[in-house]
Amino acid sequence: MAKFDWSHLKFESHEDGKIWWVSISRPEALNALSREVLTSLSQLLDAATQEPKLRVLVLTGDGEKAFVAGADIKQFESMSSRDAELFAQEGQALFARFESLPRPVIAAVNGFALGGGLELAMACDWILASDNAKFALPECTLGLIPGFAGTVRLPRRVGAAKALEMAMTGSQIKAEEALRIGLVNQVFPAADLKAQVLTQAQLLSQRAPGALALIKKSVHSGQGLNLREAEAIEANLFGRAFESPERTEGVRAFLEKRKPQF
Ligand code: CO8
């Protein structure tokens, strides 16, 4: 792997490099997303794209208080309207890269996931949360609207009614509520979050990586399409899965009554 010295990111490798555990680390600002953090996340994605050993990427926040408390509000003061539009586009394009990365990405939400923090978590494939996690889109309390695709991804995850409620009140919801409305996949006691996320990541790292990449592609590309178009994409990707050595190994292992080695 190329570099480990991205600013404001802490990096751990698990399972012999198959799992990357990356913490966003700006404790003085509750891990708020400054331009520098976004640049580092982009470099992380470059490295993740080039590392064939990588099976699962986990994103979390450093410390116990926050995943990410939003975009860096202090950087808004000097921004023009045009700067803000460009910043929103950059953030959206960056977050979309987590969706198109052909590896599962897990957000391990350990505390506040607000504004850009929730938007980042929603660009990940799974959200696993601690029981002290809190989620909100508080931009309207700042006279703003979500700009990193919060008004786009939240209704797709939880439906328009709840998304409008969250974006128009800015109110925080707790982890249990986030679980109930389908915003997060699972909730764990805060002290167990890391171990539980690593257990889930290990499970994913044992599945056929090419198949997971195709599943991810089928789900994300199907979201914006009608049923028939999405089915056509799935059928095409199903055919591609049949070309892979993973399929040969998976089917053979089943017939030989052994575990597949992917
Ligand atoms: N940006 C910059 N600094 C922050 C942020 C933030 N988002 N959040 C917290 N901080 C800083 C605080 O200013 C404080 O620093 P200092 O000690 O220097 O004053 C430090 O972190 C600790 O925070 P608090 O003292 O406020 O801690 P509390 O426990 O009292 O409160 C909260 C915690 C509730 C999380 C509170 O800090 C808060 O409300 N933060 C702001 C949350 C927010 O509004 N987030 C949304 C930001 S807007 C956004 O994300 C838009 C994304 C799209 C951008 C599109 C491009 C233009």
PDB file of C-alpha atoms and ligand atoms in Angstrom:
ATOM      1  CA  MET A   1       0.000   0.000   0.000  1.00  0.00           C
ATOM      2  CA  ALA A   2       1.239   3.443  -0.941  1.00  0.00           C
ATOM      3  CA  LYS A   3       1.007   5.789   2.051  1.00  0.00           C
ATOM      4  CA  PHE A   4      -0.225   5.783   5.620  1.00  0.00           C
ATOM      5  CA  ASP A   5       0.336   9.457   6.427  1.00  0.00           C
ATOM      6  CA  TRP A   6      -2.970  10.988   5.382  1.00  0.00           C
ATOM      7  CA  SER A   7      -3.663  13.976   7.587  1.00  0.00           C
ATOM      8  CA  HIS A   8      -6.554  13.582  10.040  1.00  0.00           C
ATOM      9  CA  LEU A   9      -6.945   9.868   9.306  1.00  0.00           C
ATOM     10  CA  LYS A  10      -5.738   7.057  11.565  1.00  0.00           C
ATOM     11  CA  PHE A  11      -5.185   3.721   9.931  1.00  0.00           C
ATOM     12  CA  GLU A  12      -5.210   0.137  11.262  1.00  0.00           C
ATOM     13  CA  SER A  13      -4.877  -3.008   9.215  1.00  0.00           C
ATOM     14  CA  HIS A  14      -6.621  -6.217  10.387  1.00  0.00           C
ATOM     15  CA  GLU A  15      -6.707  -9.808   9.108  1.00  0.00           C
ATOM     16  CA  ASP A  16      -3.431  -9.489   7.244  1.00  0.00           C
ATOM     17  CA  GLY A  17      -4.515  -6.390   5.325  1.00  0.00           C
ATOM     18  CA  LYS A  18      -7.968  -7.667   4.352  1.00  0.00           C
ATOM     19  CA  ILE A  19      -9.733  -5.193   6.640  1.00  0.00           C
ATOM     20  CA  TRP A  20      -8.808  -1.507   6.830  1.00  0.00           C
ATOM     21  CA  TRP A  21     -10.019   0.313   9.931  1.00  0.00           C
ATOM     22  CA  VAL A  22      -9.821   4.044   9.254  1.00  0.00           C
ATOM     23  CA  SER A  23     -10.677   6.688  11.873  1.00  0.00           C
ATOM     24  CA  ILE A  24     -11.371  10.310  10.977  1.00  0.00           C
ATOM     25  CA  SER A  25      -9.397  12.204  13.572  1.00  0.00           C
ATOM     26  CA  ARG A  26      -9.964  15.880  14.353  1.00  0.00           C
ATOM     27  CA  PRO A  27     -10.842  15.566  18.024  1.00  0.00           C
ATOM     28  CA  GLU A  28     -10.748  19.340  18.553  1.00  0.00           C
ATOM     29  CA  ALA A  29     -13.682  19.714  16.112  1.00  0.00           C
ATOM     30  CA  LEU A  30     -15.536  16.444  16.762  1.00  0.00           C
ATOM     31  CA  ASN A  31     -14.010  15.069  13.545  1.00  0.00           C
ATOM     32  CA  ALA A  32     -15.722  17.713  11.378  1.00  0.00           C
ATOM     33  CA  LEU A  33     -15.051  17.403   7.661  1.00  0.00           C
ATOM     34  CA  SER A  34     -12.639  20.147   6.694  1.00  0.00           C
ATOM     35  CA  ARG A  35     -11.291  20.394   3.143  1.00  0.00           C
ATOM     36  CA  GLU A  36      -8.142  18.641   4.414  1.00  0.00           C
ATOM     37  CA  VAL A  37     -10.173  15.679   5.704  1.00  0.00           C
ATOM     38  CA  LEU A  38     -11.970  15.388   2.361  1.00  0.00           C
ATOM     39  CA  THR A  39      -8.614  15.404   0.554  1.00  0.00           C
ATOM     40  CA  SER A  40      -7.358  12.648   2.837  1.00  0.00           C
ATOM     41  CA  LEU A  41     -10.513  10.591   2.255  1.00  0.00           C
ATOM     42  CA  SER A  42      -9.902  10.947  -1.467  1.00  0.00           C
ATOM     43  CA  GLN A  43      -6.318   9.693  -1.029  1.00  0.00           C
ATOM     44  CA  LEU A  44      -7.620   6.816   1.069  1.00  0.00           C
ATOM     45  CA  LEU A  45      -9.985   5.854  -1.764  1.00  0.00           C
ATOM     46  CA  ASP A  46      -7.119   6.026  -4.278  1.00  0.00           C
ATOM     47  CA  ALA A  47      -5.122   3.641  -2.105  1.00  0.00           C
ATOM     48  CA  ALA A  48      -8.105   1.348  -1.465  1.00  0.00           C
ATOM     49  CA  THR A  49      -8.798   1.119  -5.197  1.00  0.00           C
ATOM     50  CA  GLN A  50      -5.218   0.028  -5.861  1.00  0.00           C
ATOM     51  CA  GLU A  51      -4.924  -2.586  -3.084  1.00  0.00           C
ATOM     52  CA  PRO A  52      -6.068  -6.013  -4.284  1.00  0.00           C
ATOM     53  CA  LYS A  53      -5.734  -7.552  -0.798  1.00  0.00           C
ATOM     54  CA  LEU A  54      -8.344  -5.238   0.668  1.00  0.00           C
ATOM     55  CA  ARG A  55     -11.717  -6.927   1.297  1.00  0.00           C
ATOM     56  CA  VAL A  56     -13.549  -4.543   3.659  1.00  0.00           C
ATOM     57  CA  LEU A  57     -13.127  -0.855   4.469  1.00  0.00           C
ATOM     58  CA  VAL A  58     -14.387   0.440   7.825  1.00  0.00           C
ATOM     59  CA  LEU A  59     -14.802   4.163   8.480  1.00  0.00           C
ATOM     60  CA  THR A  60     -15.236   5.480  11.992  1.00  0.00           C
ATOM     61  CA  GLY A  61     -14.584   8.566  14.102  1.00  0.00           C
ATOM     62  CA  ASP A  62     -11.673   8.926  16.473  1.00  0.00           C
ATOM     63  CA  GLY A  63     -12.597   9.148  20.163  1.00  0.00           C
ATOM     64  CA  GLU A  64     -15.822   8.276  21.931  1.00  0.00           C
ATOM     65  CA  LYS A  65     -17.926  11.337  21.268  1.00  0.00           C
ATOM     66  CA  ALA A  66     -18.361  11.627  17.519  1.00  0.00           C
ATOM     67  CA  PHE A  67     -18.303   9.779  14.255  1.00  0.00           C
ATOM     68  CA  VAL A  68     -18.333  13.109  12.374  1.00  0.00           C
ATOM     69  CA  ALA A  69     -20.165  16.268  13.589  1.00  0.00           C
ATOM     70  CA  GLY A  70     -20.683  17.560  10.053  1.00  0.00           C
ATOM     71  CA  ALA A  71     -18.849  19.680   7.565  1.00  0.00           C
ATOM     72  CA  ASP A  72     -16.500  22.166   9.208  1.00  0.00           C
ATOM     73  CA  ILE A  73     -18.771  25.113  10.027  1.00  0.00           C
ATOM     74  CA  LYS A  74     -15.758  27.357  10.702  1.00  0.00           C
ATOM     75  CA  GLN A  75     -14.755  27.048   7.024  1.00  0.00           C
ATOM     76  CA  PHE A  76     -18.216  28.312   5.940  1.00  0.00           C
ATOM     77  CA  GLU A  77     -17.516  31.871   7.083  1.00  0.00           C
ATOM     78  CA  SER A  78     -15.199  32.696   4.197  1.00  0.00           C
ATOM     79  CA  MET A  79     -17.149  30.789   1.521  1.00  0.00           C
ATOM     80  CA  SER A  80     -18.981  32.487  -1.338  1.00  0.00           C
ATOM     81  CA  SER A  81     -22.144  30.994  -2.789  1.00  0.00           C
ATOM     82  CA  ARG A  82     -20.130  29.671  -5.761  1.00  0.00           C
ATOM     83  CA  ASP A  83     -17.499  28.180  -3.401  1.00  0.00           C
ATOM     84  CA  ALA A  84     -20.290  26.482  -1.469  1.00  0.00           C
ATOM     85  CA  GLU A  85     -21.808  24.962  -4.602  1.00  0.00           C
ATOM     86  CA  LEU A  86     -18.417  23.664  -5.705  1.00  0.00           C
ATOM     87  CA  PHE A  87     -17.684  22.310  -2.212  1.00  0.00           C
ATOM     88  CA  ALA A  88     -21.032  20.502  -2.227  1.00  0.00           C
ATOM     89  CA  GLN A  89     -20.257  18.999  -5.648  1.00  0.00           C
ATOM     90  CA  GLU A  90     -16.796  17.903  -4.495  1.00  0.00           C
ATOM     91  CA  GLY A  91     -18.219  16.292  -1.378  1.00  0.00           C
ATOM     92  CA  GLN A  92     -20.952  14.550  -3.348  1.00  0.00           C
ATOM     93  CA  ALA A  93     -18.466  13.198  -5.899  1.00  0.00           C
ATOM     94  CA  LEU A  94     -16.163  12.005  -3.127  1.00  0.00           C
ATOM     95  CA  PHE A  95     -18.936  10.238  -1.212  1.00  0.00           C
ATOM     96  CA  ALA A  96     -20.144   8.612  -4.442  1.00  0.00           C
ATOM     97  CA  ARG A  97     -16.710   6.984  -4.696  1.00  0.00           C
ATOM     98  CA  PHE A  98     -17.435   5.011  -1.511  1.00  0.00           C
ATOM     99  CA  GLU A  99     -20.503   3.633  -3.277  1.00  0.00           C
ATOM    100  CA  SER A 100     -18.591   2.746  -6.426  1.00  0.00           C
ATOM    101  CA  LEU A 101     -15.611   1.222  -4.581  1.00  0.00           C
ATOM    102  CA  PRO A 102     -15.901  -2.491  -5.432  1.00  0.00           C
ATOM    103  CA  ARG A 103     -15.507  -3.473  -1.761  1.00  0.00           C
ATOM    104  CA  PRO A 104     -17.981  -3.335   1.117  1.00  0.00           C
ATOM    105  CA  VAL A 105     -17.664  -0.142   3.165  1.00  0.00           C
ATOM    106  CA  ILE A 106     -18.957  -0.100   6.743  1.00  0.00           C
ATOM    107  CA  ALA A 107     -19.592   3.080   8.731  1.00  0.00           C
ATOM    108  CA  ALA A 108     -19.003   2.345  12.431  1.00  0.00           C
ATOM    109  CA  VAL A 109     -20.899   5.237  14.009  1.00  0.00           C
ATOM    110  CA  ASN A 110     -19.666   5.923  17.520  1.00  0.00           C
ATOM    111  CA  GLY A 111     -21.460   9.083  18.688  1.00  0.00           C
ATOM    112  CA  PHE A 112     -22.629  12.101  16.691  1.00  0.00           C
ATOM    113  CA  ALA A 113     -23.262  11.593  12.954  1.00  0.00           C
ATOM    114  CA  LEU A 114     -24.567  15.015  12.031  1.00  0.00           C
ATOM    115  CA  GLY A 115     -24.979  16.801   8.716  1.00  0.00           C
ATOM    116  CA  GLY A 116     -22.049  15.803   6.507  1.00  0.00           C
ATOM    117  CA  GLY A 117     -21.285  13.033   9.029  1.00  0.00           C
ATOM    118  CA  LEU A 118     -24.650  11.380   8.450  1.00  0.00           C
ATOM    119  CA  GLU A 119     -24.266  11.995   4.719  1.00  0.00           C
ATOM    120  CA  LEU A 120     -20.895  10.228   4.784  1.00  0.00           C
ATOM    121  CA  ALA A 121     -22.329   7.302   6.757  1.00  0.00           C
ATOM    122  CA  MET A 122     -25.188   6.956   4.258  1.00  0.00           C
ATOM    123  CA  ALA A 123     -22.704   6.691   1.375  1.00  0.00           C
ATOM    124  CA  CYS A 124     -21.344   3.556   3.088  1.00  0.00           C
ATOM    125  CA  ASP A 125     -22.938   0.174   2.406  1.00  0.00           C
ATOM    126  CA  TRP A 126     -23.648  -0.690   6.037  1.00  0.00           C
ATOM    127  CA  ILE A 127     -24.119   1.525   9.064  1.00  0.00           C
ATOM    128  CA  LEU A 128     -23.333  -0.196  12.369  1.00  0.00           C
ATOM    129  CA  ALA A 129     -23.858   2.063  15.372  1.00  0.00           C
ATOM    130  CA  SER A 130     -23.106   2.263  19.064  1.00  0.00           C
ATOM    131  CA  ASP A 131     -26.036   2.678  21.415  1.00  0.00           C
ATOM    132  CA  ASN A 132     -24.919   6.263  22.131  1.00  0.00           C
ATOM    133  CA  ALA A 133     -24.940   7.273  18.442  1.00  0.00           C
ATOM    134  CA  LYS A 134     -27.043  10.277  17.446  1.00  0.00           C
ATOM    135  CA  PHE A 135     -28.107  11.144  13.906  1.00  0.00           C
ATOM    136  CA  ALA A 136     -29.362  14.404  12.446  1.00  0.00           C
ATOM    137  CA  LEU A 137     -29.376  16.710   9.460  1.00  0.00           C
ATOM    138  CA  PRO A 138     -29.116  20.007  11.400  1.00  0.00           C
ATOM    139  CA  GLU A 139     -28.284  22.226   8.412  1.00  0.00           C
ATOM    140  CA  CYS A 140     -31.649  24.062   8.620  1.00  0.00           C
ATOM    141  CA  THR A 141     -30.649  25.304  12.093  1.00  0.00           C
ATOM    142  CA  LEU A 142     -27.730  27.061  10.354  1.00  0.00           C
ATOM    143  CA  GLY A 143     -29.909  28.515   7.593  1.00  0.00           C
ATOM    144  CA  LEU A 144     -28.580  25.901   5.184  1.00  0.00           C
ATOM    145  CA  ILE A 145     -29.674  22.681   3.541  1.00  0.00           C
ATOM    146  CA  PRO A 146     -27.787  19.380   3.345  1.00  0.00           C
ATOM    147  CA  GLY A 147     -25.207  19.601   0.558  1.00  0.00           C
ATOM    148  CA  PHE A 148     -23.450  16.217   0.540  1.00  0.00           C
ATOM    149  CA  ALA A 149     -26.518  14.350  -0.803  1.00  0.00           C
ATOM    150  CA  GLY A 150     -28.447  14.169   2.477  1.00  0.00           C
ATOM    151  CA  THR A 151     -31.735  15.122   0.802  1.00  0.00           C
ATOM    152  CA  VAL A 152     -31.001  12.455  -1.826  1.00  0.00           C
ATOM    153  CA  ARG A 153     -29.830   9.441   0.182  1.00  0.00           C
ATOM    154  CA  LEU A 154     -31.930   9.856   3.344  1.00  0.00           C
ATOM    155  CA  PRO A 155     -35.326   9.511   1.573  1.00  0.00           C
ATOM    156  CA  ARG A 156     -33.982   6.500  -0.317  1.00  0.00           C
ATOM    157  CA  ARG A 157     -33.049   4.876   3.000  1.00  0.00           C
ATOM    158  CA  VAL A 158     -35.977   5.809   5.210  1.00  0.00           C
ATOM    159  CA  GLY A 159     -38.677   7.202   2.915  1.00  0.00           C
ATOM    160  CA  ALA A 160     -39.588  10.801   2.112  1.00  0.00           C
ATOM    161  CA  ALA A 161     -41.783  11.402   5.184  1.00  0.00           C
ATOM    162  CA  LYS A 162     -39.094  10.666   7.758  1.00  0.00           C
ATOM    163  CA  ALA A 163     -36.382  12.324   5.640  1.00  0.00           C
ATOM    164  CA  LEU A 164     -38.415  15.530   5.389  1.00  0.00           C
ATOM    165  CA  GLU A 165     -39.042  15.429   9.135  1.00  0.00           C
ATOM    166  CA  MET A 166     -35.345  15.015   9.958  1.00  0.00           C
ATOM    167  CA  ALA A 167     -34.124  17.617   7.437  1.00  0.00           C
ATOM    168  CA  MET A 168     -36.817  20.182   8.324  1.00  0.00           C
ATOM    169  CA  THR A 169     -36.485  19.905  12.115  1.00  0.00           C
ATOM    170  CA  GLY A 170     -32.756  19.232  12.370  1.00  0.00           C
ATOM    171  CA  SER A 171     -33.622  17.176  15.469  1.00  0.00           C
ATOM    172  CA  GLN A 172     -31.340  14.376  16.573  1.00  0.00           C
ATOM    173  CA  ILE A 173     -32.579  10.811  16.651  1.00  0.00           C
ATOM    174  CA  LYS A 174     -31.059   8.129  18.857  1.00  0.00           C
ATOM    175  CA  ALA A 175     -29.566   4.853  17.690  1.00  0.00           C
ATOM    176  CA  GLU A 176     -32.662   2.786  18.564  1.00  0.00           C
ATOM    177  CA  GLU A 177     -34.871   5.104  16.494  1.00  0.00           C
ATOM    178  CA  ALA A 178     -32.352   4.987  13.633  1.00  0.00           C
ATOM    179  CA  LEU A 179     -32.540   1.193  13.771  1.00  0.00           C
ATOM    180  CA  ARG A 180     -36.341   1.227  13.847  1.00  0.00           C
ATOM    181  CA  ILE A 181     -36.610   3.394  10.711  1.00  0.00           C
ATOM    182  CA  GLY A 182     -34.015   1.380   8.796  1.00  0.00           C
ATOM    183  CA  LEU A 183     -31.317   4.032   8.759  1.00  0.00           C
ATOM    184  CA  VAL A 184     -28.787   1.753  10.470  1.00  0.00           C
ATOM    185  CA  ASN A 185     -28.253  -1.986  10.161  1.00  0.00           C
ATOM    186  CA  GLN A 186     -27.410  -2.902  13.760  1.00  0.00           C
ATOM    187  CA  VAL A 187     -26.800  -1.251  17.135  1.00  0.00           C
ATOM    188  CA  PHE A 188     -24.304  -2.478  19.722  1.00  0.00           C
ATOM    189  CA  PRO A 189     -23.283  -1.351  23.213  1.00  0.00           C
ATOM    190  CA  ALA A 190     -20.626   1.350  22.755  1.00  0.00           C
ATOM    191  CA  ALA A 191     -17.915  -0.735  24.448  1.00  0.00           C
ATOM    192  CA  ASP A 192     -18.521  -3.621  22.013  1.00  0.00           C
ATOM    193  CA  LEU A 193     -18.793  -1.624  18.785  1.00  0.00           C
ATOM    194  CA  LYS A 194     -15.266  -2.215  17.500  1.00  0.00           C
ATOM    195  CA  ALA A 195     -15.268  -5.958  18.217  1.00  0.00           C
ATOM    196  CA  GLN A 196     -18.722  -6.378  16.695  1.00  0.00           C
ATOM    197  CA  VAL A 197     -17.844  -4.397  13.573  1.00  0.00           C
ATOM    198  CA  LEU A 198     -14.659  -6.423  13.135  1.00  0.00           C
ATOM    199  CA  THR A 199     -16.693  -9.633  13.443  1.00  0.00           C
ATOM    200  CA  GLN A 200     -19.029  -8.438  10.682  1.00  0.00           C
ATOM    201  CA  ALA A 201     -16.075  -7.328   8.562  1.00  0.00           C
ATOM    202  CA  GLN A 202     -14.430 -10.754   8.998  1.00  0.00           C
ATOM    203  CA  LEU A 203     -17.623 -12.417   7.805  1.00  0.00           C
ATOM    204  CA  LEU A 204     -17.685 -10.177   4.722  1.00  0.00           C
ATOM    205  CA  SER A 205     -13.985 -10.831   4.095  1.00  0.00           C
ATOM    206  CA  GLN A 206     -14.748 -14.574   3.782  1.00  0.00           C
ATOM    207  CA  ARG A 207     -17.395 -14.075   1.091  1.00  0.00           C
ATOM    208  CA  ALA A 208     -16.468 -14.071  -2.619  1.00  0.00           C
ATOM    209  CA  PRO A 209     -15.106 -10.536  -3.159  1.00  0.00           C
ATOM    210  CA  GLY A 210     -16.091 -10.358  -6.824  1.00  0.00           C
ATOM    211  CA  ALA A 211     -19.650 -11.386  -5.961  1.00  0.00           C
ATOM    212  CA  LEU A 212     -19.859  -8.706  -3.252  1.00  0.00           C
ATOM    213  CA  ALA A 213     -18.632  -6.110  -5.755  1.00  0.00           C
ATOM    214  CA  LEU A 214     -21.346  -7.151  -8.237  1.00  0.00           C
ATOM    215  CA  ILE A 215     -24.044  -7.135  -5.521  1.00  0.00           C
ATOM    216  CA  LYS A 216     -22.976  -3.637  -4.530  1.00  0.00           C
ATOM    217  CA  LYS A 217     -23.067  -2.490  -8.133  1.00  0.00           C
ATOM    218  CA  SER A 218     -26.482  -4.038  -8.744  1.00  0.00           C
ATOM    219  CA  VAL A 219     -28.047  -2.497  -5.624  1.00  0.00           C
ATOM    220  CA  HIS A 220     -26.577   0.985  -6.036  1.00  0.00           C
ATOM    221  CA  SER A 221     -27.107   1.269  -9.774  1.00  0.00           C
ATOM    222  CA  GLY A 222     -30.631  -0.181  -9.486  1.00  0.00           C
ATOM    223  CA  GLN A 223     -31.756   2.453  -6.942  1.00  0.00           C
ATOM    224  CA  GLY A 224     -32.356   5.190  -9.485  1.00  0.00           C
ATOM    225  CA  LEU A 225     -33.961   2.968 -12.134  1.00  0.00           C
ATOM    226  CA  ASN A 226     -37.353   1.442 -12.691  1.00  0.00           C
ATOM    227  CA  LEU A 227     -37.913  -2.235 -11.899  1.00  0.00           C
ATOM    228  CA  ARG A 228     -37.411  -3.564 -15.438  1.00  0.00           C
ATOM    229  CA  GLU A 229     -34.198  -1.576 -16.030  1.00  0.00           C
ATOM    230  CA  ALA A 230     -32.802  -2.648 -12.666  1.00  0.00           C
ATOM    231  CA  GLU A 231     -33.640  -6.290 -13.390  1.00  0.00           C
ATOM    232  CA  ALA A 232     -31.773  -6.051 -16.709  1.00  0.00           C
ATOM    233  CA  ILE A 233     -28.669  -4.831 -14.877  1.00  0.00           C
ATOM    234  CA  GLU A 234     -28.955  -7.638 -12.321  1.00  0.00           C
ATOM    235  CA  ALA A 235     -29.273 -10.294 -15.032  1.00  0.00           C
ATOM    236  CA  ASN A 236     -26.209  -8.914 -16.805  1.00  0.00           C
ATOM    237  CA  LEU A 237     -24.170  -8.915 -13.587  1.00  0.00           C
ATOM    238  CA  PHE A 238     -25.432 -12.430 -12.753  1.00  0.00           C
ATOM    239  CA  GLY A 239     -23.993 -13.543 -16.085  1.00  0.00           C
ATOM    240  CA  ARG A 240     -20.696 -11.873 -15.232  1.00  0.00           C
ATOM    241  CA  ALA A 241     -20.568 -13.707 -11.910  1.00  0.00           C
ATOM    242  CA  PHE A 242     -20.767 -16.963 -13.880  1.00  0.00           C
ATOM    243  CA  GLU A 243     -17.537 -16.115 -15.702  1.00  0.00           C
ATOM    244  CA  SER A 244     -15.573 -15.875 -12.465  1.00  0.00           C
ATOM    245  CA  PRO A 245     -13.252 -18.467 -10.895  1.00  0.00           C
ATOM    246  CA  GLU A 246     -15.063 -17.659  -7.639  1.00  0.00           C
ATOM    247  CA  ARG A 247     -18.206 -19.256  -9.067  1.00  0.00           C
ATOM    248  CA  THR A 248     -16.253 -22.400 -10.002  1.00  0.00           C
ATOM    249  CA  GLU A 249     -14.767 -22.604  -6.492  1.00  0.00           C
ATOM    250  CA  GLY A 250     -18.048 -21.784  -4.702  1.00  0.00           C
ATOM    251  CA  VAL A 251     -20.119 -24.349  -6.569  1.00  0.00           C
ATOM    252  CA  ARG A 252     -17.377 -27.009  -6.405  1.00  0.00           C
ATOM    253  CA  ALA A 253     -16.929 -26.485  -2.647  1.00  0.00           C
ATOM    254  CA  PHE A 254     -20.675 -26.970  -2.117  1.00  0.00           C
ATOM    255  CA  LEU A 255     -20.662 -30.213  -4.100  1.00  0.00           C
ATOM    256  CA  GLU A 256     -17.539 -31.430  -2.282  1.00  0.00           C
ATOM    257  CA  LYS A 257     -19.114 -30.497   1.097  1.00  0.00           C
ATOM    258  CA  ARG A 258     -16.284 -28.155   2.134  1.00  0.00           C
ATOM    259  CA  LYS A 259     -15.867 -24.446   2.798  1.00  0.00           C
ATOM    260  CA  PRO A 260     -15.018 -22.364  -0.281  1.00  0.00           C
ATOM    261  CA  GLN A 261     -11.686 -20.549  -0.374  1.00  0.00           C
ATOM    262  CA  PHE A 262     -12.079 -17.137  -1.949  1.00  0.00           C
TER     263      PHE A 262
HETATM  264  N1  CO8 B   1     -17.599  22.228  12.477  1.00  0.00           N
HETATM  265  C1  CO8 B   1     -16.604  22.834  13.125  1.00  0.00           C
HETATM  266  N2  CO8 B   1     -16.392  22.681  14.461  1.00  0.00           N
HETATM  267  C2  CO8 B   1     -17.227  21.886  15.136  1.00  0.00           C
HETATM  268  C3  CO8 B   1     -18.297  21.214  14.517  1.00  0.00           C
HETATM  269  C4  CO8 B   1     -18.478  21.415  13.105  1.00  0.00           C
HETATM  270  N3  CO8 B   1     -19.436  20.809  12.418  1.00  0.00           N
HETATM  271  N4  CO8 B   1     -18.969  20.516  15.453  1.00  0.00           N
HETATM  272  C5  CO8 B   1     -18.331  20.718  16.609  1.00  0.00           C
HETATM  273  N5  CO8 B   1     -17.288  21.540  16.436  1.00  0.00           N
HETATM  274  C6  CO8 B   1     -16.332  22.018  17.425  1.00  0.00           C
HETATM  275  C7  CO8 B   1     -16.973  23.065  18.343  1.00  0.00           C
HETATM  276  O1  CO8 B   1     -16.948  24.344  17.717  1.00  0.00           O
HETATM  277  C8  CO8 B   1     -16.064  22.969  19.530  1.00  0.00           C
HETATM  278  O2  CO8 B   1     -14.860  23.657  19.273  1.00  0.00           O
HETATM  279  P1  CO8 B   1     -14.343  24.817  20.261  1.00  0.00           P
HETATM  280  O3  CO8 B   1     -14.041  24.110  21.539  1.00  0.00           O
HETATM  281  O4  CO8 B   1     -13.131  25.348  19.569  1.00  0.00           O
HETATM  282  O5  CO8 B   1     -15.464  25.788  20.392  1.00  0.00           O
HETATM  283  C9  CO8 B   1     -15.714  21.477  19.600  1.00  0.00           C
HETATM  284  O6  CO8 B   1     -15.985  20.963  18.310  1.00  0.00           O
HETATM  285  C10 CO8 B   1     -16.556  20.711  20.610  1.00  0.00           C
HETATM  286  O7  CO8 B   1     -17.914  20.964  20.321  1.00  0.00           O
HETATM  287  P2  CO8 B   1     -18.963  21.515  21.419  1.00  0.00           P
HETATM  288  O8  CO8 B   1     -18.258  22.280  22.499  1.00  0.00           O
HETATM  289  O9  CO8 B   1     -20.052  22.202  20.681  1.00  0.00           O
HETATM  290  O10 CO8 B   1     -19.468  20.122  22.029  1.00  0.00           O
HETATM  291  P3  CO8 B   1     -20.901  19.834  22.676  1.00  0.00           P
HETATM  292  O11 CO8 B   1     -20.797  18.487  23.297  1.00  0.00           O
HETATM  293  O12 CO8 B   1     -21.353  20.959  23.517  1.00  0.00           O
HETATM  294  O13 CO8 B   1     -21.903  19.754  21.416  1.00  0.00           O
HETATM  295  C11 CO8 B   1     -22.558  19.068  19.191  1.00  0.00           C
HETATM  296  C12 CO8 B   1     -21.722  18.736  20.454  1.00  0.00           C
HETATM  297  C13 CO8 B   1     -24.064  18.948  19.528  1.00  0.00           C
HETATM  298  C14 CO8 B   1     -22.211  18.032  18.148  1.00  0.00           C
HETATM  299  C15 CO8 B   1     -22.238  20.501  18.721  1.00  0.00           C
HETATM  300  O14 CO8 B   1     -20.825  20.634  18.597  1.00  0.00           O
HETATM  301  C16 CO8 B   1     -22.826  20.853  17.382  1.00  0.00           C
HETATM  302  O15 CO8 B   1     -24.017  21.156  17.303  1.00  0.00           O
HETATM  303  N6  CO8 B   1     -22.013  20.839  16.298  1.00  0.00           N
HETATM  304  C17 CO8 B   1     -22.437  21.251  14.995  1.00  0.00           C
HETATM  305  C18 CO8 B   1     -23.281  20.180  14.335  1.00  0.00           C
HETATM  306  C19 CO8 B   1     -23.777  20.623  12.981  1.00  0.00           C
HETATM  307  O16 CO8 B   1     -24.530  21.584  12.855  1.00  0.00           O
HETATM  308  N7  CO8 B   1     -23.371  19.912  11.905  1.00  0.00           N
HETATM  309  C20 CO8 B   1     -23.780  20.200  10.571  1.00  0.00           C
HETATM  310  C21 CO8 B   1     -22.786  21.082   9.909  1.00  0.00           C
HETATM  311  S1  CO8 B   1     -23.311  21.628   8.310  1.00  0.00           S
HETATM  312  C22 CO8 B   1     -23.013  20.308   7.307  1.00  0.00           C
HETATM  313  O17 CO8 B   1     -22.565  19.276   7.706  1.00  0.00           O
HETATM  314  C23 CO8 B   1     -23.372  20.506   5.861  1.00  0.00           C
HETATM  315  C24 CO8 B   1     -22.788  19.405   4.984  1.00  0.00           C
HETATM  316  C25 CO8 B   1     -22.905  19.794   3.539  1.00  0.00           C
HETATM  317  C26 CO8 B   1     -21.908  20.877   3.190  1.00  0.00           C
HETATM  318  C27 CO8 B   1     -22.115  21.325   1.816  1.00  0.00           C
HETATM  319  C28 CO8 B   1     -20.981  22.220   1.323  1.00  0.00           C
HETATM  320  C29 CO8 B   1     -21.164  23.693   1.542  1.00  0.00           C
END
